[in-house]
Short mmCIF file of C-alpha atoms in Angstrom, two decimals:
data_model
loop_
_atom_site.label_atom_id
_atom_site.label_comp_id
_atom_site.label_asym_id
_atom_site.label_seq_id
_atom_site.Cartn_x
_atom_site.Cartn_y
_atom_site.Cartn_z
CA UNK W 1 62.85 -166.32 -11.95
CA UNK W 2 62.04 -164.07 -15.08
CA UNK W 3 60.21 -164.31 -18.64
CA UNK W 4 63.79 -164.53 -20.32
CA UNK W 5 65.02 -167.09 -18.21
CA UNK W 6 61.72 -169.74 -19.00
CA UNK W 7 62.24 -168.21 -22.96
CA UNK W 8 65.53 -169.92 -22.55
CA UNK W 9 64.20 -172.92 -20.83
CA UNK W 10 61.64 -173.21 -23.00
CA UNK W 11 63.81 -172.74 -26.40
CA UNK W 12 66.59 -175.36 -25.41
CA UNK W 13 63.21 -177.92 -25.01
CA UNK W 14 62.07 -177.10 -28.63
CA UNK W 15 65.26 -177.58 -29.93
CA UNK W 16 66.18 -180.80 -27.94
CA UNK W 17 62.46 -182.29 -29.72
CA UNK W 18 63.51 -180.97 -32.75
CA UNK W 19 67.07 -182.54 -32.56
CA UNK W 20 67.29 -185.96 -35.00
CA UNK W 21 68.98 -187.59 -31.88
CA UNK W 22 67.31 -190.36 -30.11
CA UNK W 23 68.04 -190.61 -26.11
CA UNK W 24 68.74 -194.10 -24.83
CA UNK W 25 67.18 -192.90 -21.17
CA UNK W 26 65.44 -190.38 -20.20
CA UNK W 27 64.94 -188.91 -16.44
CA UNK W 28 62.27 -187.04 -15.15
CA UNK W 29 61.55 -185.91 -11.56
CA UNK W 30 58.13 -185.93 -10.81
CA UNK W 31 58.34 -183.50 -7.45
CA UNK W 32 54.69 -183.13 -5.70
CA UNK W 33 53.46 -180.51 -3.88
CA UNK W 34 50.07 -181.40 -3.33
CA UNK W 35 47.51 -184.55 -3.65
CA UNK W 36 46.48 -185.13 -6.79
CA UNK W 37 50.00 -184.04 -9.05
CA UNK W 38 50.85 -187.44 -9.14
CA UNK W 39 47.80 -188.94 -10.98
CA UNK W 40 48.71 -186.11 -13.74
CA UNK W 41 51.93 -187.19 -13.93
CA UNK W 42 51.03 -190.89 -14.55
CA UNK W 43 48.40 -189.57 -17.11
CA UNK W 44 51.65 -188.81 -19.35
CA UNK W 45 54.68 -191.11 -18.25
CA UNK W 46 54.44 -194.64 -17.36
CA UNK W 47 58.15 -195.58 -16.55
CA UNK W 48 60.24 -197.82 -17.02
CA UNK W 49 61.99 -198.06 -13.89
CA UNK W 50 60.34 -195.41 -11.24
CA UNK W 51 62.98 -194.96 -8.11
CA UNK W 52 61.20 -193.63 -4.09
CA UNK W 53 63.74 -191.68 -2.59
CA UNK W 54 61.71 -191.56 0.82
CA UNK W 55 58.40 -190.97 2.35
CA UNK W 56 58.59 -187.82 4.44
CA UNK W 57 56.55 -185.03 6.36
CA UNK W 58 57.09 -182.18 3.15
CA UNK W 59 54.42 -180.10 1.96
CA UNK W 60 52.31 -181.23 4.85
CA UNK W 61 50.41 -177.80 4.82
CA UNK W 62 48.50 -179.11 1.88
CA UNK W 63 48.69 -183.41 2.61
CA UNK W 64 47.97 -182.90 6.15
CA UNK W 65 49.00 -186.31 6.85
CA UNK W 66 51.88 -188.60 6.16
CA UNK W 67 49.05 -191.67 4.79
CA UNK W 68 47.79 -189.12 1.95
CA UNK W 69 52.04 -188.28 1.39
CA UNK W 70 52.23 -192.21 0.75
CA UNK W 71 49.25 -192.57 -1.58
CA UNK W 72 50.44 -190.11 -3.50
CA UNK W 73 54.30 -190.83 -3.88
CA UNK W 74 53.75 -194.47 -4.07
CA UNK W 75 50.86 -194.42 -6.39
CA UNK W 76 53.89 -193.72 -9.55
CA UNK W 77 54.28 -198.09 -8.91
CA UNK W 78 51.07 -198.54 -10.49
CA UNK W 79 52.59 -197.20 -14.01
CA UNK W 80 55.98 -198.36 -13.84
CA UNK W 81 57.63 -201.62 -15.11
CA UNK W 82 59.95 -201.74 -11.93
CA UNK W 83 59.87 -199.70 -8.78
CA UNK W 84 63.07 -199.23 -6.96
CA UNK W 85 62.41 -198.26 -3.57
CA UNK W 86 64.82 -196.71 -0.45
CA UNK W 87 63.77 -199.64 2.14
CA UNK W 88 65.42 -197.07 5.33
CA UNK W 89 63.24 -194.06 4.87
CA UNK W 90 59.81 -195.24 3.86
CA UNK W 91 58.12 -196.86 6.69
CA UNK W 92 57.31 -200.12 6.48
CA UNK W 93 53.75 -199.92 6.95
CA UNK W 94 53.31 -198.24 3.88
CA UNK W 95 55.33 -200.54 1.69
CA UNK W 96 52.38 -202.61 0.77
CA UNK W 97 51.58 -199.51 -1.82
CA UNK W 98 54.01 -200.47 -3.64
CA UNK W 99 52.92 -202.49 -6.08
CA UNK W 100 54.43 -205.25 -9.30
CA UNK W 101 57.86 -205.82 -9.85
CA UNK W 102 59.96 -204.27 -7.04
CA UNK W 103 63.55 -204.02 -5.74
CA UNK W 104 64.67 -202.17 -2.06
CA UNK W 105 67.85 -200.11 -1.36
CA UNK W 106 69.58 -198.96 1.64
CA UNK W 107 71.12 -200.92 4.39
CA UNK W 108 71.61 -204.79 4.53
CA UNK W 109 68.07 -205.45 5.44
CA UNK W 110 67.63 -204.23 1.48
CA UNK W 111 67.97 -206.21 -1.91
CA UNK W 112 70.72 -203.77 -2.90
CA UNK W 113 72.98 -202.22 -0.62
CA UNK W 114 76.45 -200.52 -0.24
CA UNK W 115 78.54 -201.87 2.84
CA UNK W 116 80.46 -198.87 4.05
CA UNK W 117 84.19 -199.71 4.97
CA UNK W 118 85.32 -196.74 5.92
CA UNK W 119 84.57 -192.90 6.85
CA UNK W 120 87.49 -190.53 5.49
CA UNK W 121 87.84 -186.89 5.62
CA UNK W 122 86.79 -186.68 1.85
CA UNK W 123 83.97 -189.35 1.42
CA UNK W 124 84.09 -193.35 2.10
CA UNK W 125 84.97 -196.51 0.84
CA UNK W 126 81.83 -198.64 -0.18
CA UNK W 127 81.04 -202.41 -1.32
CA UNK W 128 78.27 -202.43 -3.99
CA UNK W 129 76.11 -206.03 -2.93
CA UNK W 130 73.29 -207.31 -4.59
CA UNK W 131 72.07 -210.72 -5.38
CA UNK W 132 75.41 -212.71 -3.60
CA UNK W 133 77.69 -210.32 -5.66
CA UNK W 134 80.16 -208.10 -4.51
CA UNK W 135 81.86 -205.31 -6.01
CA UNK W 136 85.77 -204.03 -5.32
CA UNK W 137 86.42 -201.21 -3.04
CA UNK W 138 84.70 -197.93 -4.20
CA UNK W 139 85.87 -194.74 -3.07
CA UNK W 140 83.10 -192.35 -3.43
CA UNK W 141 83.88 -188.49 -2.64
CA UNK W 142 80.29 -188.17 -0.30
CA UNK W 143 79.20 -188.39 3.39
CA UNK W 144 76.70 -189.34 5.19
CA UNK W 145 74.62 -192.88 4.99
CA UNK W 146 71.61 -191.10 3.89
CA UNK W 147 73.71 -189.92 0.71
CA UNK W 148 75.50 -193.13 0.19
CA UNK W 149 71.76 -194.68 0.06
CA UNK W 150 70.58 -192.56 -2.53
CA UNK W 151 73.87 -193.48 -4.49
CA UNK W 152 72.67 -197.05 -4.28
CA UNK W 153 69.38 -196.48 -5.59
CA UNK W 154 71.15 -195.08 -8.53
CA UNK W 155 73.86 -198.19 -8.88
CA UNK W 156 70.51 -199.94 -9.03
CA UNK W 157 69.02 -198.13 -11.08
CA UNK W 158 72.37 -198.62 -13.91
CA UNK W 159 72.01 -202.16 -13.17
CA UNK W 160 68.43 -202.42 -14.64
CA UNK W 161 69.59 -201.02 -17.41
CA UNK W 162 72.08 -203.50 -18.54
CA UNK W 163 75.17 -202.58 -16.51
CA UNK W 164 77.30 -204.59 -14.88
CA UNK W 165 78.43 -204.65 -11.40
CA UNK W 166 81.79 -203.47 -12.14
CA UNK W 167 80.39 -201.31 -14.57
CA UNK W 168 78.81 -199.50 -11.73
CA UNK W 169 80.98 -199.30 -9.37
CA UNK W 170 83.66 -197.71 -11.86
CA UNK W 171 80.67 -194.97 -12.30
CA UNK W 172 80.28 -194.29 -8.78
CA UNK W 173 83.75 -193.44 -8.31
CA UNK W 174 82.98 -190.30 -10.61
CA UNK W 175 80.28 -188.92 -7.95
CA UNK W 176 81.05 -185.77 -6.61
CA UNK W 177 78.40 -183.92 -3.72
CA UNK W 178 76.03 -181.43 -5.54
CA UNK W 179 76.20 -177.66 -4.36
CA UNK W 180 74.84 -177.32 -0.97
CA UNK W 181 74.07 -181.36 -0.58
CA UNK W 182 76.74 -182.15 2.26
CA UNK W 183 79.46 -180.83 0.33
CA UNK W 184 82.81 -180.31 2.00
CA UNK W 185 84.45 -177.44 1.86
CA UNK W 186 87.73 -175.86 3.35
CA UNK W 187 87.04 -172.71 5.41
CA UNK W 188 88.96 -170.12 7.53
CA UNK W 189 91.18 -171.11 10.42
CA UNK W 190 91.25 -174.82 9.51
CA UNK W 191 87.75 -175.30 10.24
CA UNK W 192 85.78 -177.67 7.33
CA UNK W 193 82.52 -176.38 6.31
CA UNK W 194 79.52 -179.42 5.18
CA UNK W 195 77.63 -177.16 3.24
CA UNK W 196 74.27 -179.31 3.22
CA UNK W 197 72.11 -175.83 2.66
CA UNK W 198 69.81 -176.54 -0.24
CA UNK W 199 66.70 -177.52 2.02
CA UNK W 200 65.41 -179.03 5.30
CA UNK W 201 62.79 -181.36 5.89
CA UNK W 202 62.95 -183.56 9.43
CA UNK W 203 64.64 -186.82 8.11
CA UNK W 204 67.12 -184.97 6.02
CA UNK W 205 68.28 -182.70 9.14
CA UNK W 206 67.89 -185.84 11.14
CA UNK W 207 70.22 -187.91 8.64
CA UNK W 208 72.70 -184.45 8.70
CA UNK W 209 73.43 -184.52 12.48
CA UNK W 210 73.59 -188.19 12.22
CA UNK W 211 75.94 -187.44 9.54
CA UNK W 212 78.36 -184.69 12.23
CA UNK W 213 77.85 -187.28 14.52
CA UNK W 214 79.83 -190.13 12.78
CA UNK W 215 82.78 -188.14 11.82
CA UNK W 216 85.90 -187.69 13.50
CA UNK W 217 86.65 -184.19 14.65
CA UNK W 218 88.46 -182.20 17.33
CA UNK W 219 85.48 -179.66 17.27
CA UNK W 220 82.14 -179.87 16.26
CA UNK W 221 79.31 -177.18 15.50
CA UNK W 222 76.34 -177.72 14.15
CA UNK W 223 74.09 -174.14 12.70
CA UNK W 224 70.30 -175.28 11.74
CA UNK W 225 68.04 -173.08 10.18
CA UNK W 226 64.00 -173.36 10.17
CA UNK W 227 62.11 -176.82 8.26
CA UNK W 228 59.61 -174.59 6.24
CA UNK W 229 56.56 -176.29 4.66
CA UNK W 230 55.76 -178.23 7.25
CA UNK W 231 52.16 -177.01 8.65
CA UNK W 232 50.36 -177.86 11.81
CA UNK W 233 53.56 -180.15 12.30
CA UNK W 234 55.88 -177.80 12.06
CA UNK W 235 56.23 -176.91 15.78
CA UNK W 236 56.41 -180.93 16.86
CA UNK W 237 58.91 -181.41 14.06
CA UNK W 238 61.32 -179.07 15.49
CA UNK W 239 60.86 -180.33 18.73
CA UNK W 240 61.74 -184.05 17.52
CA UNK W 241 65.06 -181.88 16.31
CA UNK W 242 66.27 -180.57 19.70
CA UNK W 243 65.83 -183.87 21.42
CA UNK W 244 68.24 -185.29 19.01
CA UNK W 245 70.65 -182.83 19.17
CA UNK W 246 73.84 -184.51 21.56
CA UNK W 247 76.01 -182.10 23.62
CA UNK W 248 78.35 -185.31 24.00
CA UNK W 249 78.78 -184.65 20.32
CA UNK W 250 78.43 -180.52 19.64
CA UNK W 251 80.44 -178.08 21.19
CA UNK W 252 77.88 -175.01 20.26
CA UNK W 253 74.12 -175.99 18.80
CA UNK W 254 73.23 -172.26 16.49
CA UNK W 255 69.86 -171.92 15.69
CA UNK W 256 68.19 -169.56 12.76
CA UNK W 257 64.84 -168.72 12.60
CA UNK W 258 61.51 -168.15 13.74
CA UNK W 259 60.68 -172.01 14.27
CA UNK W 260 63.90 -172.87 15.34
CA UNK W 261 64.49 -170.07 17.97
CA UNK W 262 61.15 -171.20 19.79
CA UNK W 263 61.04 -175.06 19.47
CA UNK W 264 64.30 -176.40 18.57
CA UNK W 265 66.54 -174.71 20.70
CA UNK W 266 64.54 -175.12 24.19
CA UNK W 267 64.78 -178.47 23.82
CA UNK W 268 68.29 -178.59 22.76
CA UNK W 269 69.32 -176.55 25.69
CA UNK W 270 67.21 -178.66 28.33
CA UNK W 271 69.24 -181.67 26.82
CA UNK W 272 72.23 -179.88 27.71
CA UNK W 273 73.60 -178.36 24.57
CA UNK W 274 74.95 -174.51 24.48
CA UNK W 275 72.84 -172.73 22.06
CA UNK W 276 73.39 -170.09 20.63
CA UNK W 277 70.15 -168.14 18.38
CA UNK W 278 70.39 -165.56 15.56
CA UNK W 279 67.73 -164.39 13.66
CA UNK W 280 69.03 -164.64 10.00
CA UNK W 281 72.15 -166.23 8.43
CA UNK W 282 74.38 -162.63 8.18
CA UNK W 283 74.40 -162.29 11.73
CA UNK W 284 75.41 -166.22 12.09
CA UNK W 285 78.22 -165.70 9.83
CA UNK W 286 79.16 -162.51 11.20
CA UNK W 287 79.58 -164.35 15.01
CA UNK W 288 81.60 -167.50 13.64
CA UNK W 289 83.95 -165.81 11.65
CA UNK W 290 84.63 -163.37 14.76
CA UNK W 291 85.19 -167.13 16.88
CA UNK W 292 87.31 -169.83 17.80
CA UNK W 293 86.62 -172.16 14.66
CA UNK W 294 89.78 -173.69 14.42
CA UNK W 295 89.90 -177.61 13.86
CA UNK W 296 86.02 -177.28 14.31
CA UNK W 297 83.67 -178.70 11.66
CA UNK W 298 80.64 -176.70 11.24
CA UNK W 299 77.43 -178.25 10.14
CA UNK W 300 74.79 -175.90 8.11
CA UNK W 301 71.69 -177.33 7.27
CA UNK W 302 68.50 -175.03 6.81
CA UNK W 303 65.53 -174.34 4.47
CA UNK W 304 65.45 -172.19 1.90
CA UNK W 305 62.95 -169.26 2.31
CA UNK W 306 63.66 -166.72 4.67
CA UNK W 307 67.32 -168.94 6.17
CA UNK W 308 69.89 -168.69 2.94
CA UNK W 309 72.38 -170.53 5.70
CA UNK W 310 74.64 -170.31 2.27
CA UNK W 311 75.36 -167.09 3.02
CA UNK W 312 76.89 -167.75 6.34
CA UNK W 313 79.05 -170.24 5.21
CA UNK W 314 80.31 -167.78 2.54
CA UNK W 315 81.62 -165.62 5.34
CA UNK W 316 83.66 -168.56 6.17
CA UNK W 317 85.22 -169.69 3.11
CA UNK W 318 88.71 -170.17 3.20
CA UNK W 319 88.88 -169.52 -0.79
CA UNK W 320 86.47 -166.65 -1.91
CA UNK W 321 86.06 -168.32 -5.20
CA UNK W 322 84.43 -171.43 -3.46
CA UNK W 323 81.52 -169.49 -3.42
CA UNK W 324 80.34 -170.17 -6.75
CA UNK W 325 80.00 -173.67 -5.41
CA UNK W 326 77.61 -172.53 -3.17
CA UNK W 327 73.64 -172.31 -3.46
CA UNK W 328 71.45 -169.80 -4.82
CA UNK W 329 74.21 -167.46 -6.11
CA UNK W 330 73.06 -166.06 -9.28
CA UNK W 331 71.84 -162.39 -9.74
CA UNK W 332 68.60 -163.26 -9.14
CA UNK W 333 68.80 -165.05 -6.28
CA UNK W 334 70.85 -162.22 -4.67
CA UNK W 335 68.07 -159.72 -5.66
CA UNK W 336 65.93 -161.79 -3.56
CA UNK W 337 67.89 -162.31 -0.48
CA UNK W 338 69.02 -158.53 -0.46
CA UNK W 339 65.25 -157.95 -0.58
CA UNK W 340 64.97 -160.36 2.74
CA UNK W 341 67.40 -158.83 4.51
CA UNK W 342 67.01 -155.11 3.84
CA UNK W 343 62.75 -156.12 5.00
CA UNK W 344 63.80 -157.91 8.39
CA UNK W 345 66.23 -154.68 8.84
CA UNK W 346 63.71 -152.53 8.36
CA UNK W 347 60.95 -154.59 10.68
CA UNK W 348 63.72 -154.27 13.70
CA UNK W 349 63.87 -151.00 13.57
#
């Protein structure tokens, strides 16, 4: 976000080539954005193991299409010695991209999978199976299938590399949820908060209600905010959203945002949810904490840009200092939202 913050970046890189230490593994994500990254990716790292999290309609202002999305993403198999795969959210069609030595995660349909025994307040208890083995019960401090399949593409992952089943599941155990990736937090009133604010793209907000859906709860709320980056599909994409969202399951649908506001929330209502729409995350925050939250679980899921559904969570915490566990709270972050909101203020006026 500033010239001293890359001089930092760039200094701990220099001295981490310079360091006479010799990594056993090293990660890299290769994140695209638009066609053509990829291919300069492979032009410096052939892998070892490469591991698709999912095919999905991101960046689609500058792909256009979900075929060119799969060329590209799947293209990294031509490099690697193994590709590990998430068998749930690729579609099948495209799998034949995939190419040499390959493994699937994700449900029971998939080489590698983690049988979920039971939902609990904090997280579940798992089976690791692959291959006719089966590991002891795993408690693992995360919701949601979609997270517990990206866990197993990383138990796969340690078993390439020489680990033992056990072995694995022991690490798993040590997983906590990431900052604003369905993490569970305690807020005001007795209300629990999944704070699942980092971004939004259709199968992850998809996989979050799916996620409110499965758990146990006297109340339930869900608050989404706008899928950004998403193009000419952008308005059918939100549209796909309200017809999923279950008023058998949510006791008040919120909507933030532009998109949101004028695609999702129509069809929400004409499936016969209550909605209720705000126009930025303050003013969300501002109406729960003013409601009758208690014993309610409250679902936030959003994009980034112009949503920062963090900050309405904040006004909910139960403990203030839970907010350094939230998303995008350093100075200059802050500088950037306070910008946002002081220019929509101003634009109402």
């Amino acid at each position: 976000k500033s010239p001293l913050a890359w001089l930092k970046v760039f200094s701990a890189a220099h001295a981490s080539i310079k360091s006479p230490e010799s990594p056993d593994i090293i990660i890299q994500e290769c994140g695209i954005d638009c066609p053509g990254e990829m291919a300069t990716f492979m032009r410096y790292i052939q892998p070892d193991i490469a591991i698709i999290t999912s095919v999905a309609p991101e960046h689609m202002e500058f792909f256009k299409n979900m075929d060119t999305v799969a060329h590209e993403e799947l293209s990294i198999s031509q490099v690697a010695k193994k590709t590990i795969f998430n068998l749930h959210d690729i579609d099948e069609k495209y799998h034949n991209l995939i190419v040499g030595n390959r493994v699937s995660y994700g449900d029971e349909s998939a080489d590698v999978f983690l049988e979920i025994k039971k939902t609990t307040d904090t997280g579940c208890i798992v089976n690791l199976k692959r291959s006719g083995e089966t590991s002891q019960d795993i408690n693992i401090s995360v919701l949601g299938k979609h997270n517990i399949r990206s866990i197993t593409g990383a138990a796969e992952a340690g078993l390439a590399c020489g680990m033992n089943i056990e072995e694995v599941a022991a690490a798993l155990t040590k997983i906590k949820p990431v900052s604003g990736r369905m993490n569970i937090l305690r807020g005001i009133r007795g209300c629990t908060l999944l704070d699942d604010t980092y971004n939004a793209s259709p199968i992850a907000m998809e996989n979050s209600l799916k996620t409110l859906y499965s758990i146990s709860a006297n109340h339930k709320i869900a608050v989404l905010g706008d899928m950004n980056e998403l193009g000419e599909t952008s308005e059918s994409e939100h549209k796909k959203i309200g017809e999923i969202c279950d008023p058998s399951q949510l006791e008040l649908l919120i909507t933030v945002g532009k998109m949101t506001n004028k695609y999702l929330a129509p069809i929400a209502e004409k499936n016969g949810c209550k909605v209720i729409s705000f126009d930025t995350a303050l003013e969300t925050g501002e109406f729960l904490k003013n409601s009758d939250i208690k014993d309610t679980t409250i679902l936030f899921k959003g994009s980034q840009g112009g949503i920062y559904l963090e900050d309405a969570v904040k006004e909910l915490l139960l403990d203030p200092s839970d907010a350094e566990k939230l998303v995008r709270q350093s100075q200059s972050w802050k500088q950037i939202k306070a910008k946002f909101y002081d220019s929509f203020s101003q634009s109402q006026k």
